XYZ file of C-alpha atoms in Angstrom:
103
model
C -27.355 -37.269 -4.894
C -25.611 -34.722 -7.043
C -28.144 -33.172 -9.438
C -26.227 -32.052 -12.947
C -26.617 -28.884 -14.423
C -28.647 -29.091 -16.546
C -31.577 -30.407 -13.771
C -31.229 -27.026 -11.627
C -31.730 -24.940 -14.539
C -34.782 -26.492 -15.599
C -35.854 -26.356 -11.191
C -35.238 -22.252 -12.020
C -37.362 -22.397 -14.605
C -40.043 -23.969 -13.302
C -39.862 -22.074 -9.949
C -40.481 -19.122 -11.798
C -44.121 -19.105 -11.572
C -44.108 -19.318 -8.147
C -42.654 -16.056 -7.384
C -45.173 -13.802 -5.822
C -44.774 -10.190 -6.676
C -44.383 -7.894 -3.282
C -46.036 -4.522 -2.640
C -44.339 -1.571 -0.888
C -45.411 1.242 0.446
C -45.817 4.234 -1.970
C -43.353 6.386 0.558
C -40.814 3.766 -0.268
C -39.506 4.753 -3.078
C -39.212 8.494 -2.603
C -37.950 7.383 0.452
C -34.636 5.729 -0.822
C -34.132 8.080 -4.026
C -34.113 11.030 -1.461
C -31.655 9.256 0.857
C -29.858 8.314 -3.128
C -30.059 12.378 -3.702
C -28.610 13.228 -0.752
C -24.943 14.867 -0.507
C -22.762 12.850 1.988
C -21.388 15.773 4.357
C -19.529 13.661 6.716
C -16.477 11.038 4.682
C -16.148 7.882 6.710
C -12.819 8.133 9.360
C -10.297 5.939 7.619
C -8.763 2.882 9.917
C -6.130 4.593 12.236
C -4.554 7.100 10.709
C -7.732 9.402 9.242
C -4.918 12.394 9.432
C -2.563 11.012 7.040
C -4.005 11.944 3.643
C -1.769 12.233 0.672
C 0.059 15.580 0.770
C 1.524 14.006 3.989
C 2.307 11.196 2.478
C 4.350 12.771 -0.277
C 6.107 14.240 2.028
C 6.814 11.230 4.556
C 7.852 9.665 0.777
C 10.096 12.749 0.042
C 11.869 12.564 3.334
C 12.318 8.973 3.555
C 14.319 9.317 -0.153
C 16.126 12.013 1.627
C 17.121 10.700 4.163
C 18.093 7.160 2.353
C 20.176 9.366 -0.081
C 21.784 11.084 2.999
C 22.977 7.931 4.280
C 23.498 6.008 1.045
C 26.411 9.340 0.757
C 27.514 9.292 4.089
C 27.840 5.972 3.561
C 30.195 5.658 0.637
C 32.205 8.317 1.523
C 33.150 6.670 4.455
C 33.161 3.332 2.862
C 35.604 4.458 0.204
C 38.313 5.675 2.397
C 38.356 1.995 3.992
C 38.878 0.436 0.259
C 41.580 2.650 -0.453
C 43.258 1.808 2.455
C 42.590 -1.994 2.143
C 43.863 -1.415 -1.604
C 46.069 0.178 -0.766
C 47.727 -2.181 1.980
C 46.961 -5.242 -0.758
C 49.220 -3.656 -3.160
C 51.828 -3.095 -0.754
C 51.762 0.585 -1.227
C 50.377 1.310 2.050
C 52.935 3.508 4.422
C 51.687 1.346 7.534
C 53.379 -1.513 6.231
C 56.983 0.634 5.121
C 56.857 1.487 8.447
C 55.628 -1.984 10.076
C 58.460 -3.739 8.262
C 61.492 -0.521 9.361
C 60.646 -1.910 13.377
C-alpha cells in the first residue's frame, strides 16, 4: 500500500524522539577543522590532458581560426576563378568556345 503524504510526514514527526544523540571524540573536531584549515598544495590531475590549461587553449583556438581563415581564402580565390570561367562560358563570352566553334 501507498501511504499519502501527508502519513510520512506525521511518521517524521513522530520518529523524532527516537533519535539518539551520538558522542565523538573531543580530537574530532579539531581534527576535521585542521584538515578544513589546511592549504591544498597538490590540484587534482585533470582527466587526460592535465597539460592543456587555458593559455594553450587560446592558442590551439587562435590557430584553428587561422588556419580556417587561411583556407576559407585559399579557397575562394580559387573558387572564383572557376565561376568566372563557368560565367563566363554561360554567357557565351568565353574564348574556348570562339575557338571550339572556328574547328
Amino acid at each position: 500500500m501507498k501511504k499519502n503524504t501527508s502519513e510520512r510526514i506525521d511518521e517524521l514527526i513522530d520518529s523524532a524522539p527516537d533519535i539518539e544523540t551520538v558522542n565523538t571524540p573531543p580530537f574530532f573536531k579539531d581534527k576535521v577543522l585542521q584538515r578544513l584549515s589546511q592549504p591544498r598544495d597538490s590540484q587534482p590531475q585533470l582527466g587526460w590532458l592535465p597539460w592543456f590549461t587555458p593559455k594553450y587553449q587560446m592558442a590551439a583556438l587562435f590557430l584553428f581560426v587561422l588556419l580556417n581563415a587561411l583556407v576559407l581564402y585559399t579557397y575562394s580565390d580559387s573558387n572564383r576563378e572557376e565561376e568566372i570561367q563557368t560565367f563566363a562560358e554561360a554567357y557565351g563570352l568565353s574564348s574556348a568556345q570562339e575557338e571550339t566553334l572556328l574547328n
